Tab-separated table of C-alpha atoms in Angstrom:
chain	number	residue	atom	x	y	z
A	1338	MET	CA	-42.075	73.831	-2.306
A	1339	LYS	CA	-42.871	71.374	-4.707
A	1340	LYS	CA	-39.537	71.971	-6.543
A	1341	LYS	CA	-37.774	71.465	-3.391
A	1342	ILE	CA	-39.127	68.381	-2.747
A	1343	LEU	CA	-38.333	67.365	-6.387
A	1344	PHE	CA	-34.955	68.153	-5.955
A	1345	ILE	CA	-34.677	66.200	-2.754
A	1346	LEU	CA	-36.254	63.297	-4.224
A	1347	LEU	CA	-33.876	63.517	-7.299
A	1348	SER	CA	-30.834	63.812	-4.939
A	1349	VAL	CA	-31.707	60.869	-2.973
A	1350	LEU	CA	-32.190	58.794	-6.355
A	1351	SER	CA	-28.981	59.854	-7.993
A	1352	PHE	CA	-27.479	58.836	-4.559
A	1353	MET	CA	-28.395	55.704	-4.627
A	1354	PHE	CA	-28.350	55.031	-8.542
A	1355	SER	CA	-24.686	55.784	-7.824
A	1356	LYS	CA	-24.458	53.313	-5.074
A	1357	ALA	CA	-25.945	50.839	-6.526
A	1358	GLN	CA	-23.492	51.247	-9.492
A	1359	ASP	CA	-20.446	51.251	-7.353
A	1360	SER	CA	-21.734	48.012	-5.894
A	1361	THR	CA	-22.169	46.277	-9.146
A	1362	GLN	CA	-19.002	47.792	-10.204
A	1363	LYS	CA	-17.457	45.709	-7.267
A	1364	GLN	CA	-19.402	42.507	-7.883
A	1365	ILE	CA	-18.175	42.584	-11.343
A	1366	GLN	CA	-14.520	43.035	-9.908
A	1367	SER	CA	-14.325	40.867	-7.401
A	1368	LEU	CA	-16.051	38.202	-10.475
A	1369	GLN	CA	-12.935	39.300	-12.482
A	1370	ASP	CA	-10.609	39.016	-9.338
A	1371	GLU	CA	-12.265	35.067	-9.080
A	1372	ILE	CA	-12.290	33.986	-12.979
A	1373	SER	CA	-8.397	35.086	-12.854
A	1374	MET	CA	-7.748	33.183	-10.112
A	1375	LEU	CA	-9.321	30.290	-11.216
A	1376	LYS	CA	-7.476	30.540	-14.516
A	1377	LYS	CA	-4.460	30.732	-12.981
A	1378	PRO	CA	-2.167	27.835	-12.747
A	1379	LEU	CA	-2.597	25.953	-9.478
A	1380	LYS	CA	0.127	24.745	-7.462
A	1381	THR	CA	-1.482	21.241	-6.243
A	1382	HIS	CA	-4.332	19.398	-7.465
A	1383	PHE	CA	-6.320	16.523	-6.149
A	1384	MET	CA	-8.481	14.292	-7.550
A	1385	ILE	CA	-10.715	11.531	-7.068
A	1386	ARG	CA	-11.004	8.935	-10.032
A	1387	GLY	CA	-11.106	4.858	-9.872
A	1388	PHE	CA	-13.838	2.304	-11.200
A	1389	ALA	CA	-15.987	-0.395	-10.259
A	1390	GLN	CA	-17.439	-3.424	-11.718
A	1391	PHE	CA	-20.197	-5.135	-11.000
A	1392	GLY	CA	-22.755	-7.748	-12.883
A	1393	PHE	CA	-24.301	-11.023	-13.188
A	1394	ASP	CA	-22.399	-14.663	-13.586
A	1395	ALA	CA	-24.038	-17.869	-14.665
A	1396	SER	CA	-22.122	-21.150	-14.419
A	1397	ASP	CA	-23.364	-24.876	-14.896
A	1398	ASP	CA	-24.630	-24.917	-11.453
A	1399	ASN	CA	-24.626	-21.516	-10.305
A	1400	VAL	CA	-26.149	-17.949	-11.024
A	1401	ASN	CA	-24.911	-15.242	-9.347
A	1402	PHE	CA	-25.025	-11.265	-8.992
A	1403	ASN	CA	-21.700	-10.248	-8.056
A	1404	MET	CA	-19.682	-7.237	-7.227
A	1405	THR	CA	-16.378	-7.832	-8.717
A	1406	SER	CA	-14.155	-4.114	-7.283
A	1407	PHE	CA	-14.397	-1.009	-6.606
A	1408	ASN	CA	-11.582	0.608	-6.519
A	1409	PRO	CA	-11.039	4.754	-6.166
A	1410	VAL	CA	-8.144	6.215	-6.948
A	1411	LEU	CA	-6.719	9.289	-5.261
A	1412	LEU	CA	-4.349	11.512	-7.677
A	1413	TRP	CA	-2.541	14.520	-5.819
A	1414	ARG	CA	-0.034	16.531	-8.116
A	1415	GLN	CA	2.207	19.447	-6.621
A	1416	GLY	CA	3.739	21.258	-9.361
A	1417	ASP	CA	4.141	19.636	-12.538
A	1418	ARG	CA	6.610	16.697	-11.336
A	1419	PHE	CA	5.588	15.808	-8.616
A	1420	LEU	CA	2.673	13.103	-8.342
A	1421	PHE	CA	0.952	11.174	-5.410
A	1422	GLU	CA	-1.356	8.094	-6.431
A	1423	THR	CA	-3.319	5.698	-4.666
A	1424	GLU	CA	-5.613	2.918	-5.231
A	1425	LEU	CA	-7.804	1.272	-2.554
A	1426	GLU	CA	-8.856	-2.123	-3.725
A	1427	MET	CA	-12.337	-2.675	-2.238
A	1428	GLU	CA	-13.792	-6.183	-2.448
A	1429	TYR	CA	-17.210	-7.370	-1.355
A	1430	MET	CA	-16.843	-11.213	-0.624
A	1431	THR	CA	-18.713	-13.770	1.588
A	1432	ASN	CA	-21.018	-10.954	3.193
A	1433	GLN	CA	-17.641	-8.778	4.216
A	1434	LEU	CA	-15.825	-5.468	2.796
A	1435	SER	CA	-12.006	-6.436	2.266
A	1436	VAL	CA	-9.572	-3.222	1.633
A	1437	ASN	CA	-6.437	-3.464	-0.212
A	1438	LEU	CA	-3.795	-1.128	-0.906
A	1439	GLY	CA	-3.346	-1.528	-4.554
A	1440	TYR	CA	-0.638	1.289	-4.914
A	1441	ALA	CA	0.150	4.327	-3.023
A	1442	ASN	CA	3.260	6.222	-3.869
A	1443	ALA	CA	4.741	9.147	-4.503
A	1444	SER	CA	6.598	9.840	-8.479
A	1445	TYR	CA	8.886	12.776	-8.732
A	1446	MET	CA	10.354	13.511	-12.552
A	1447	ILE	CA	13.698	14.250	-11.814
A	1448	THR	CA	14.954	14.909	-15.657
A	1449	LYS	CA	12.863	14.710	-19.136
A	1450	GLY	CA	13.274	10.823	-19.271
A	1451	LEU	CA	13.511	9.906	-15.537
A	1452	ILE	CA	10.948	9.221	-12.831
A	1453	VAL	CA	11.550	8.094	-9.247
A	1454	LYS	CA	8.453	6.376	-7.554
A	1455	PHE	CA	8.795	5.714	-3.970
A	1456	GLY	CA	5.920	3.601	-1.951
A	1457	LYS	CA	3.501	1.065	-3.061
A	1458	ILE	CA	3.799	0.153	-6.814
A	1459	LEU	CA	2.321	-1.340	-9.291
A	1460	ILE	CA	5.243	-3.796	-10.423
A	1461	PRO	CA	6.068	-3.329	-13.943
A	1462	PHE	CA	6.659	-6.828	-14.719
A	1463	GLY	CA	4.771	-8.162	-18.421
A	1464	SER	CA	2.510	-5.655	-19.141
A	1465	PHE	CA	-1.110	-6.895	-17.707
A	1466	GLY	CA	-0.775	-6.131	-14.026
A	1467	GLU	CA	0.409	-2.523	-14.532
A	1468	LYS	CA	-1.000	-1.089	-17.334
A	1469	LEU	CA	-4.293	-2.814	-17.952
A	1470	HIS	CA	-5.800	-4.454	-14.576
A	1471	PRO	CA	-9.080	-1.550	-14.363
A	1472	SER	CA	-12.131	-2.691	-15.258
A	1473	TRP	CA	-12.536	-0.366	-17.744
A	1474	VAL	CA	-9.257	-0.966	-19.616
A	1475	ASN	CA	-9.339	-4.819	-19.188
A	1476	LYS	CA	-11.320	-5.919	-22.216
A	1477	CYS	CA	-12.775	-8.860	-20.694
A	1478	ALA	CA	-15.000	-9.277	-17.399
A	1479	THR	CA	-12.173	-11.353	-15.854
A	1480	MET	CA	-8.145	-11.325	-15.903
A	1481	PRO	CA	-6.081	-13.896	-17.583
A	1482	LEU	CA	-5.248	-17.191	-15.923
A	1483	GLY	CA	-2.378	-16.670	-13.682
A	1484	ILE	CA	-2.611	-12.907	-13.265
A	1485	GLY	CA	-4.287	-11.491	-9.774
A	1486	HIS	CA	-5.220	-13.258	-6.968
A	1487	ASP	CA	-3.194	-16.428	-6.334
A	1488	GLY	CA	-1.273	-15.692	-9.917
A	1489	LEU	CA	2.230	-16.314	-10.934
A	1490	VAL	CA	2.532	-12.686	-12.176
A	1491	PRO	CA	3.274	-9.950	-9.075
A	1492	MET	CA	1.347	-7.286	-9.120
A	1493	ASN	CA	2.128	-4.743	-6.167
A	1494	ASP	CA	4.822	-4.619	-3.447
A	1495	ILE	CA	6.802	-2.022	-1.683
A	1496	GLY	CA	9.943	-0.377	-2.955
A	1497	ILE	CA	11.661	2.184	-5.018
A	1498	GLU	CA	11.352	2.146	-9.021
A	1499	ILE	CA	13.160	4.227	-11.635
A	1500	LYS	CA	11.488	4.328	-15.197
A	1501	GLY	CA	10.896	6.540	-18.392
A	1502	GLY	CA	10.522	6.867	-21.744
A	1503	LEU	CA	13.557	7.541	-24.428
A	1504	GLN	CA	12.895	8.441	-28.101
A	1505	LEU	CA	15.473	6.350	-30.196
A	1506	GLY	CA	15.805	7.634	-33.888
A	1507	SER	CA	12.179	7.118	-35.169
A	1508	SER	CA	11.812	4.162	-32.532
A	1509	LYS	CA	10.746	4.590	-28.641
A	1510	LEU	CA	12.580	2.978	-25.825
A	1511	SER	CA	11.316	2.743	-22.281
A	1512	TYR	CA	12.793	1.148	-19.169
A	1513	ALA	CA	11.402	0.419	-15.501
A	1514	LEU	CA	14.189	-0.785	-12.834
A	1515	TYR	CA	12.801	-1.740	-9.301
A	1516	ALA	CA	13.576	-3.155	-5.859
A	1517	VAL	CA	11.066	-4.056	-3.954
A	1518	ASN	CA	10.677	-5.912	-0.624
A	1519	GLY	CA	10.074	-9.491	-2.769
A	1520	PRO	CA	7.938	-12.738	-2.595
A	1521	THR	CA	8.022	-15.115	0.190
A	1522	ILE	CA	7.434	-18.971	-0.254
A	1523	LYS	CA	4.903	-21.018	1.181
A	1524	ASP	CA	6.459	-23.586	3.089
A	1525	GLY	CA	3.585	-25.459	4.085
A	1526	THR	CA	3.088	-24.681	7.364
A	1527	VAL	CA	0.052	-22.557	6.954
A	1528	GLU	CA	-1.580	-23.620	3.558
A	1529	PRO	CA	-0.070	-27.788	3.327
A	1530	THR	CA	-1.092	-27.801	-0.118
A	1531	GLU	CA	0.247	-24.735	-1.283
A	1532	ALA	CA	3.844	-26.079	-0.271
A	1533	GLY	CA	6.311	-24.285	-2.734
A	1534	MET	CA	3.905	-21.464	-4.007
A	1535	LEU	CA	5.393	-17.967	-4.007
A	1536	ALA	CA	3.376	-15.002	-2.486
A	1537	PHE	CA	3.802	-11.555	-3.543
A	1538	ASP	CA	2.556	-8.348	-2.063
A	1539	ASN	CA	4.560	-8.560	1.479
A	1540	ALA	CA	4.138	-5.516	3.900
A	1541	ILE	CA	6.835	-6.912	6.140
A	1542	ASP	CA	9.943	-8.581	4.353
A	1543	ASN	CA	10.777	-12.450	5.866
A	1544	ASN	CA	14.543	-11.588	4.618
A	1545	LYS	CA	17.021	-8.919	4.444
A	1546	ASN	CA	17.245	-8.872	0.500
A	1547	LYS	CA	15.565	-7.313	-1.651
A	1548	ALA	CA	13.512	-8.603	-5.214
A	1549	ILE	CA	14.871	-6.669	-7.930
A	1550	GLY	CA	13.517	-6.251	-11.470
A	1551	GLY	CA	13.154	-4.457	-14.689
A	1552	ARG	CA	10.985	-3.932	-18.064
A	1553	ILE	CA	12.243	-2.749	-20.965
A	1554	ALA	CA	9.901	-1.880	-24.068
A	1555	PHE	CA	10.688	-1.141	-27.648
A	1556	LEU	CA	8.055	0.449	-30.019
A	1557	PRO	CA	9.927	0.441	-33.257
A	1558	PHE	CA	7.415	1.784	-34.845
A	1559	GLN	CA	6.960	6.007	-35.441
A	1560	ASN	CA	3.271	5.877	-34.332
A	1561	SER	CA	3.736	3.785	-31.264
A	1562	SER	CA	1.197	0.857	-32.713
A	1563	LEU	CA	3.844	-1.915	-31.760
A	1564	GLU	CA	5.638	-2.788	-28.437
A	1565	ILE	CA	7.484	-5.269	-27.161
A	1566	GLY	CA	8.229	-5.684	-23.504
A	1567	LEU	CA	10.853	-7.784	-21.738
A	1568	SER	CA	10.624	-7.852	-18.008
A	1569	GLY	CA	12.755	-10.045	-15.806
A	1570	TYR	CA	12.225	-10.262	-11.479
A	1571	TYR	CA	14.499	-12.122	-8.938
A	1572	GLY	CA	14.384	-12.783	-5.347
A	1573	LYS	CA	15.313	-14.580	-2.681
A	1574	PRO	CA	11.604	-15.523	-1.048
A	1575	GLY	CA	12.594	-17.881	2.016
A	1576	SER	CA	13.260	-16.792	5.249
A	1577	SER	CA	16.776	-17.095	7.214
A	1578	VAL	CA	14.849	-19.121	9.618
A	1579	SER	CA	13.886	-22.566	9.367
A	1580	PRO	CA	10.166	-22.781	10.071
A	1581	PHE	CA	10.930	-26.481	11.215
A	1582	ALA	CA	13.840	-25.820	13.386
A	1583	THR	CA	12.116	-27.549	16.499
A	1584	ASP	CA	10.625	-30.381	14.716
A	1585	SER	CA	11.376	-34.103	16.305
A	1586	MET	CA	12.987	-35.349	13.120
A	1587	SER	CA	15.986	-34.345	12.010
A	1588	VAL	CA	15.781	-35.024	8.163
A	1589	ILE	CA	12.642	-32.306	8.558
A	1590	ARG	CA	14.329	-30.143	10.793
A	1591	ASP	CA	17.158	-29.712	8.133
A	1592	LEU	CA	14.423	-28.296	5.652
A	1593	ASN	CA	15.323	-24.699	4.753
A	1594	TYR	CA	14.404	-22.262	2.304
A	1595	LYS	CA	16.956	-19.432	2.850
A	1596	THR	CA	18.945	-20.456	-0.471
A	1597	VAL	CA	15.556	-20.913	-2.562
A	1598	THR	CA	15.746	-18.465	-5.483
A	1599	ALA	CA	12.782	-17.224	-7.921
A	1600	LEU	CA	13.137	-15.718	-11.213
A	1601	LEU	CA	10.631	-14.703	-13.395
A	1602	THR	CA	10.545	-13.414	-16.704
A	1603	ALA	CA	7.794	-12.481	-18.832
A	1604	VAL	CA	7.345	-10.960	-22.475
A	1605	ASP	CA	4.788	-9.046	-23.753
A	1606	ILE	CA	3.106	-7.403	-26.548
A	1607	SER	CA	0.614	-5.125	-27.383
A	1608	TYR	CA	-0.378	-4.021	-31.289
A	1609	VAL	CA	-3.246	-1.241	-31.370
A	1610	LYS	CA	-4.141	0.888	-34.419
A	1611	MET	CA	-6.963	2.661	-35.800
A	1612	ILE	CA	-7.298	0.876	-39.501
A	1613	SER	CA	-9.208	2.729	-41.991
A	1614	GLU	CA	-9.447	-0.346	-44.661
A	1615	ILE	CA	-11.376	-2.155	-41.596
A	1616	GLY	CA	-12.985	0.841	-40.548
A	1617	GLY	CA	-11.921	0.442	-36.789
A	1618	VAL	CA	-9.470	-0.353	-34.222
A	1619	ILE	CA	-7.502	-3.335	-34.024
A	1620	ASP	CA	-5.979	-4.625	-30.028
A	1621	ILE	CA	-3.785	-7.251	-29.784
A	1622	LYS	CA	-2.258	-8.106	-26.421
A	1623	GLY	CA	-0.826	-10.664	-25.196
A	1624	GLN	CA	2.129	-12.116	-22.274
A	1625	TYR	CA	4.054	-15.039	-21.920
A	1626	THR	CA	5.187	-15.383	-18.503
A	1627	MET	CA	7.391	-18.088	-16.642
A	1628	SER	CA	8.472	-18.666	-13.174
A	1629	GLU	CA	11.168	-20.823	-12.350
A	1630	VAL	CA	11.992	-21.816	-8.208
A	1631	SER	CA	14.807	-23.417	-7.298
A	1632	LYS	CA	14.326	-26.567	-5.668
A	1633	ALA	CA	13.186	-27.606	-2.114
A	1634	SER	CA	11.994	-30.250	-0.323
A	1635	TYR	CA	8.609	-29.951	1.685
A	1636	ILE	CA	6.524	-31.687	3.678
A	1637	ASN	CA	2.823	-33.335	2.935
A	1638	PRO	CA	0.911	-33.742	6.073
A	1639	THR	CA	-1.298	-36.364	4.705
A	1640	ASP	CA	1.586	-38.409	4.296
A	1641	THR	CA	2.182	-40.511	7.530
A	1642	THR	CA	5.409	-41.340	6.887
A	1643	ARG	CA	6.248	-37.317	6.969
A	1644	MET	CA	8.731	-37.990	4.012
A	1645	PRO	CA	10.041	-34.885	2.966
A	1646	TYR	CA	9.268	-34.585	-1.288
A	1647	SER	CA	10.070	-32.187	-3.876
A	1648	PHE	CA	9.825	-30.903	-7.147
A	1649	ASN	CA	10.405	-28.713	-9.998
A	1650	ASN	CA	9.001	-25.449	-9.479
A	1651	SER	CA	8.263	-24.180	-12.385
A	1652	SER	CA	5.272	-22.577	-13.606
A	1653	VAL	CA	4.245	-20.832	-16.707
A	1654	ALA	CA	1.020	-18.490	-17.755
A	1655	TYR	CA	-0.042	-16.719	-20.893
A	1656	TYR	CA	-2.329	-15.169	-22.892
A	1657	ALA	CA	-3.356	-13.775	-26.404
A	1658	GLN	CA	-6.021	-11.176	-26.670
A	1659	LEU	CA	-7.854	-9.941	-30.291
A	1660	ALA	CA	-10.285	-7.103	-30.186
A	1661	TYR	CA	-11.969	-5.142	-33.156
A	1662	ARG	CA	-14.328	-2.078	-32.742
A	1663	PRO	CA	-15.263	-0.618	-35.784
A	1664	ALA	CA	-15.136	2.823	-34.582
A	1665	MET	CA	-15.366	4.405	-37.797
A	1666	LEU	CA	-18.913	3.437	-38.710
A	1667	GLU	CA	-21.113	6.060	-38.988
A	1668	ASN	CA	-23.558	3.918	-37.512
A	1669	GLU	CA	-23.790	5.364	-33.607
A	1670	ILE	CA	-24.790	1.454	-32.101
A	1671	LEU	CA	-22.304	-0.140	-34.295
A	1672	LYS	CA	-19.448	2.407	-33.540
A	1673	ASN	CA	-19.914	1.610	-29.834
A	1674	VAL	CA	-20.042	-2.612	-30.397
A	1675	GLU	CA	-16.201	-4.141	-29.354
A	1676	LEU	CA	-15.897	-7.716	-30.192
A	1677	VAL	CA	-13.334	-9.976	-28.007
A	1678	GLY	CA	-11.283	-13.117	-27.966
A	1679	ARG	CA	-8.962	-14.139	-25.507
A	1680	TYR	CA	-6.977	-17.381	-24.794
A	1681	SER	CA	-5.156	-18.012	-21.661
A	1682	VAL	CA	-3.181	-20.846	-19.697
A	1683	TYR	CA	-1.736	-21.242	-16.239
A	1684	ASN	CA	-0.057	-24.540	-15.554
A	1685	THR	CA	1.674	-24.698	-11.690
A	1686	PRO	CA	4.462	-27.245	-11.023
A	1687	GLN	CA	3.802	-31.228	-11.964
A	1688	SER	CA	4.003	-33.419	-9.193
A	1689	SER	CA	3.247	-30.396	-6.197
A	1690	LEU	CA	0.218	-30.298	-3.992
A	1691	TRP	CA	-1.201	-27.314	-6.078
A	1692	TYR	CA	-0.971	-28.693	-9.373
A	1693	SER	CA	-3.062	-27.740	-12.405
A	1694	ASN	CA	-3.274	-27.322	-15.696
A	1695	LYS	CA	-5.665	-24.515	-16.887
A	1696	SER	CA	-6.640	-23.220	-20.255
A	1697	GLN	CA	-9.139	-20.620	-21.064
A	1698	ILE	CA	-11.524	-19.250	-23.649
A	1699	THR	CA	-13.459	-16.210	-23.327
A	1700	ILE	CA	-15.428	-14.631	-25.661
A	1701	GLY	CA	-16.766	-11.481	-25.637
A	1702	LEU	CA	-19.136	-8.608	-27.074
A	1703	ASN	CA	-18.486	-5.193	-25.313
A	1704	TYR	CA	-20.386	-2.258	-25.643
A	1705	TRP	CA	-19.272	1.058	-24.928
A	1706	LEU	CA	-21.561	3.884	-23.182
A	1707	THR	CA	-19.069	6.526	-22.766
A	1708	TRP	CA	-14.911	6.290	-23.588
A	1709	ARG	CA	-14.828	4.604	-19.970
A	1710	THR	CA	-17.885	2.856	-19.340
A	1711	VAL	CA	-18.785	-0.954	-20.675
A	1712	ILE	CA	-21.305	-3.250	-20.747
A	1713	LYS	CA	-19.561	-6.696	-21.291
A	1714	ALA	CA	-20.787	-10.060	-22.134
A	1715	ASP	CA	-18.779	-12.706	-21.994
A	1716	TYR	CA	-18.889	-16.645	-22.852
A	1717	GLN	CA	-16.065	-18.617	-20.909
A	1718	MET	CA	-14.936	-22.205	-21.045
A	1719	THR	CA	-12.583	-23.215	-18.581
A	1720	THR	CA	-10.671	-26.731	-18.534
A	1721	VAL	CA	-8.993	-27.681	-15.425
A	1722	ASP	CA	-6.939	-30.444	-15.221
A	1723	ASN	CA	-5.540	-31.325	-11.786
A	1724	GLY	CA	-4.020	-34.663	-12.101
A	1725	MET	CA	-3.111	-36.687	-9.287
A	1726	SER	CA	-0.836	-34.473	-6.772
A	1727	GLY	CA	1.932	-34.517	-4.081
A	1728	MET	CA	3.608	-37.254	-5.670
A	1729	THR	CA	7.570	-37.539	-6.675
A	1730	SER	CA	6.949	-39.437	-9.497
A	1731	SER	CA	6.290	-37.334	-12.524
A	1732	SER	CA	6.123	-40.461	-14.607
A	1733	SER	CA	3.147	-41.829	-13.065
A	1734	MET	CA	1.725	-38.020	-13.051
A	1735	THR	CA	1.332	-37.785	-16.523
A	1736	GLY	CA	-1.311	-41.114	-17.117
A	1737	MET	CA	-3.303	-39.601	-14.319
A	1738	SER	CA	-3.485	-35.931	-14.903
A	1739	SER	CA	-5.246	-36.583	-18.461
A	1740	MET	CA	-7.858	-38.317	-16.485
A	1741	GLY	CA	-8.830	-35.169	-13.932
A	1742	ALA	CA	-9.500	-32.750	-16.847
A	1743	THR	CA	-12.958	-30.873	-16.263
A	1744	THR	CA	-14.405	-28.107	-18.385
A	1745	SER	CA	-16.758	-25.586	-16.965
A	1746	ASN	CA	-18.826	-22.748	-18.725
A	1747	MET	CA	-19.808	-19.477	-17.979
A	1748	ILE	CA	-22.014	-16.239	-18.915
A	1749	LEU	CA	-20.550	-13.059	-17.538
A	1750	LEU	CA	-22.731	-9.814	-17.994
A	1751	HIS	CA	-20.428	-7.029	-16.193
A	1752	LEU	CA	-20.672	-3.219	-15.673
A	1753	GLY	CA	-17.595	-1.892	-16.125
A	1754	ILE	CA	-17.103	1.848	-14.981
A	1755	GLY	CA	-14.131	4.418	-15.026
A	1756	PHE	CA	-15.003	7.558	-12.886
B	507	MET	CA	22.351	-16.247	-9.834
B	508	ILE	CA	25.495	-13.962	-9.821
B	509	LYS	CA	25.103	-13.827	-13.229
B	510	ILE	CA	21.721	-12.126	-12.957
B	511	LYS	CA	22.808	-9.410	-10.913
B	512	TYR	CA	25.769	-8.952	-13.822
B	513	ILE	CA	23.129	-8.723	-16.538
B	514	PHE	CA	21.432	-6.525	-14.350
B	515	GLY	CA	24.037	-4.340	-13.573
B	516	ILE	CA	25.141	-3.879	-17.149
B	517	VAL	CA	21.659	-3.278	-18.055
B	518	ILE	CA	21.081	-0.110	-15.470
B	519	SER	CA	24.722	0.896	-17.042
B	520	ILE	CA	23.165	1.055	-20.503
B	521	PHE	CA	20.416	2.923	-19.395
B	522	THR	CA	22.173	5.511	-17.390
B	523	VAL	CA	24.292	5.825	-20.597
B	524	ILE	CA	21.067	6.403	-22.737
B	525	ILE	CA	19.373	8.417	-20.011
B	526	ILE	CA	22.884	11.137	-20.105
B	527	LEU	CA	23.062	10.695	-23.865
B	528	GLN	CA	19.138	11.602	-24.142
B	529	SER	CA	18.997	14.794	-22.064
B	530	CYS	CA	22.067	16.242	-23.757
B	531	THR	CA	21.074	15.837	-27.107
B	532	ALA	CA	18.286	17.987	-28.534
B	533	GLN	CA	15.547	16.900	-29.412
B	534	LYS	CA	15.043	13.918	-32.318
B	535	ALA	CA	13.134	14.977	-35.403
B	536	MET	CA	10.328	12.716	-35.442
B	537	ILE	CA	8.673	13.377	-32.267
B	538	ALA	CA	9.323	17.195	-32.232
B	539	ASN	CA	7.683	17.179	-36.038
B	540	LYS	CA	4.611	15.751	-34.807
B	541	SER	CA	1.472	17.679	-33.403
B	542	GLY	CA	0.646	17.555	-29.841
B	543	ALA	CA	-3.265	16.171	-31.607
B	544	GLN	CA	-1.372	13.722	-33.965
B	545	LEU	CA	0.381	12.427	-30.531
B	546	TRP	CA	-2.871	12.374	-28.989
B	547	GLY	CA	-4.290	10.225	-31.648
B	548	GLU	CA	-1.570	7.487	-31.656
B	549	ASN	CA	-0.820	7.209	-28.021
B	550	CYS	CA	-3.678	7.350	-26.117
B	551	LEU	CA	-5.772	4.385	-27.730
B	552	ARG	CA	-3.204	2.092	-26.870
B	553	CYS	CA	-4.501	0.743	-23.558
B	554	HIS	CA	-7.855	2.211	-23.740
B	555	ASN	CA	-10.097	4.154	-25.437
B	556	THR	CA	-8.947	7.766	-26.246
B	557	PRO	CA	-10.590	10.340	-23.670
B	558	THR	CA	-11.611	13.782	-25.709
B	559	PRO	CA	-10.467	17.393	-24.681
B	560	THR	CA	-13.775	18.095	-23.522
B	561	ASP	CA	-13.514	15.358	-20.906
B	562	PHE	CA	-11.560	17.014	-18.252
B	563	ASN	CA	-10.381	20.756	-17.490
B	564	ASP	CA	-6.676	22.226	-17.818
B	565	GLU	CA	-5.642	21.504	-14.247
B	566	GLU	CA	-7.094	17.857	-14.650
B	567	TRP	CA	-5.510	17.201	-17.869
B	568	LYS	CA	-1.984	18.477	-16.519
B	569	THR	CA	-2.207	15.504	-13.412
B	570	ILE	CA	-3.682	12.784	-15.888
B	571	GLY	CA	-0.792	13.990	-18.113
B	572	LEU	CA	1.957	13.380	-15.151
B	573	HIS	CA	-0.248	10.115	-14.602
B	574	MET	CA	-0.098	8.791	-17.871
B	575	GLN	CA	3.205	9.572	-18.817
B	576	ASP	CA	4.302	7.025	-16.075
B	577	ARG	CA	1.649	4.612	-16.948
B	578	ALA	CA	2.510	4.445	-20.506
B	579	ASN	CA	5.854	5.654	-20.414
B	580	LEU	CA	5.673	8.413	-23.158
B	581	THR	CA	8.581	10.486	-23.417
B	582	ASN	CA	8.632	14.116	-22.089
B	583	VAL	CA	7.905	16.038	-24.953
B	584	GLU	CA	4.724	13.901	-26.097
B	585	ALA	CA	3.332	14.161	-22.337
B	586	THR	CA	4.014	17.620	-22.807
B	587	LYS	CA	2.701	18.234	-26.226
B	588	ILE	CA	-0.211	15.890	-25.664
B	589	VAL	CA	-1.390	18.147	-22.598
B	590	GLU	CA	-0.811	21.144	-24.611
B	591	PHE	CA	-3.245	20.047	-27.161
B	592	LEU	CA	-5.847	18.980	-24.831
B	593	CYS	CA	-5.543	22.162	-22.907
B	594	SER	CA	-6.037	23.926	-26.010
B	595	ALA	CA	-9.252	22.247	-27.381
B	596	ASN	CA	-11.186	21.468	-23.962
């Protein structure tokens, strides 16, 4: 009897054991399947990245905590050649969140040296807007003068672009050519003090023609340390309909901007190299931008005679930046420290209502917590000379303008995060 | 302003010729001789600090590779070699 019970017990146990082994085998198999699934190259891949910057600014008469930017970036890759990229620019100002579309475009690599992009693109004009604007890439807490809001550099627009990088012997050449909606010209009907200013980033074009432009960059050294870029951008910013078509005065009715042209040119330079003799990375960046809008007449609403005035509509903006990071030092703290100095200038047309002569010196000390998280401590001196504007005689301006110069100082302590 | 249109026309034609020549000729020695690691060391610090291979996984590197090929106008050989290196060392 005992033997029988033992036999039954043993067979039940062995049955259970074989079942358990079976299920372990199955589990191992399904884990292996899952791993091989994960290892298999995906056809599509989605990523959320982006950047943010916030901090604290202290000027001569104000101390402020601020949230400068929060820009989520979404990337979606299909296969090896197709990429969709989009960036939302979120800004929290005057207790309101404003959301702007930085870029949203699809790009496809047609051949090895040719990528086509379509949608809202970052305009490859100069190097700052397209390549250096994120808060963790820009080494200073602020953008150089003339770039960004109310600047003279087109940052983004809707259109089509072709671009690529090619090797030329031991040098490299890159190109980008594009056609976009283009700028509009402020005719002064909405913001009278900005008459003659160009506005970029137009979801709906005000005319039939498109702005065209391009950037060619040359990297003469085989180690790619030096890059010199030349950019051009040409467009007709005026609407074909006169904004003053119904005015009672014939001299004003005749004002028209449809023949106005805008030509922007820029030279940019970048030199970045790890130099063992100085124990770190030296980073030089610069951009010189000129804007030339053909002459037109505008009305000054504060002028009771309502006589149109005009001015030479040319502006210039430039910056030069030098940074050094002793990245080769053994010391864990010092090797993450970076010194940066930037000088930038933005001059708008004399005799326009928006005339100003601005220059700025920024001196910064950065501490890199990770490769894309940085604490930026900047001291910034800005000199603004608004002169006396709105007059047509430029000779009477010259004397006045130097009287209006004011200098303001600012301390900025910001955290820049790339995530 | 007609002049500008001509200049752009010429520039576009020159580039088209270069692109065609480029895709016909064999890869030039200089970049072909460089390893992915060297190209990564030379190119990825031009705008921002260099990320290390372990920062992302293979799929992420492929997406970033395409993104940076566009941002930095890398040649296709550079981008391919750099991504291969990053995926082999992460």
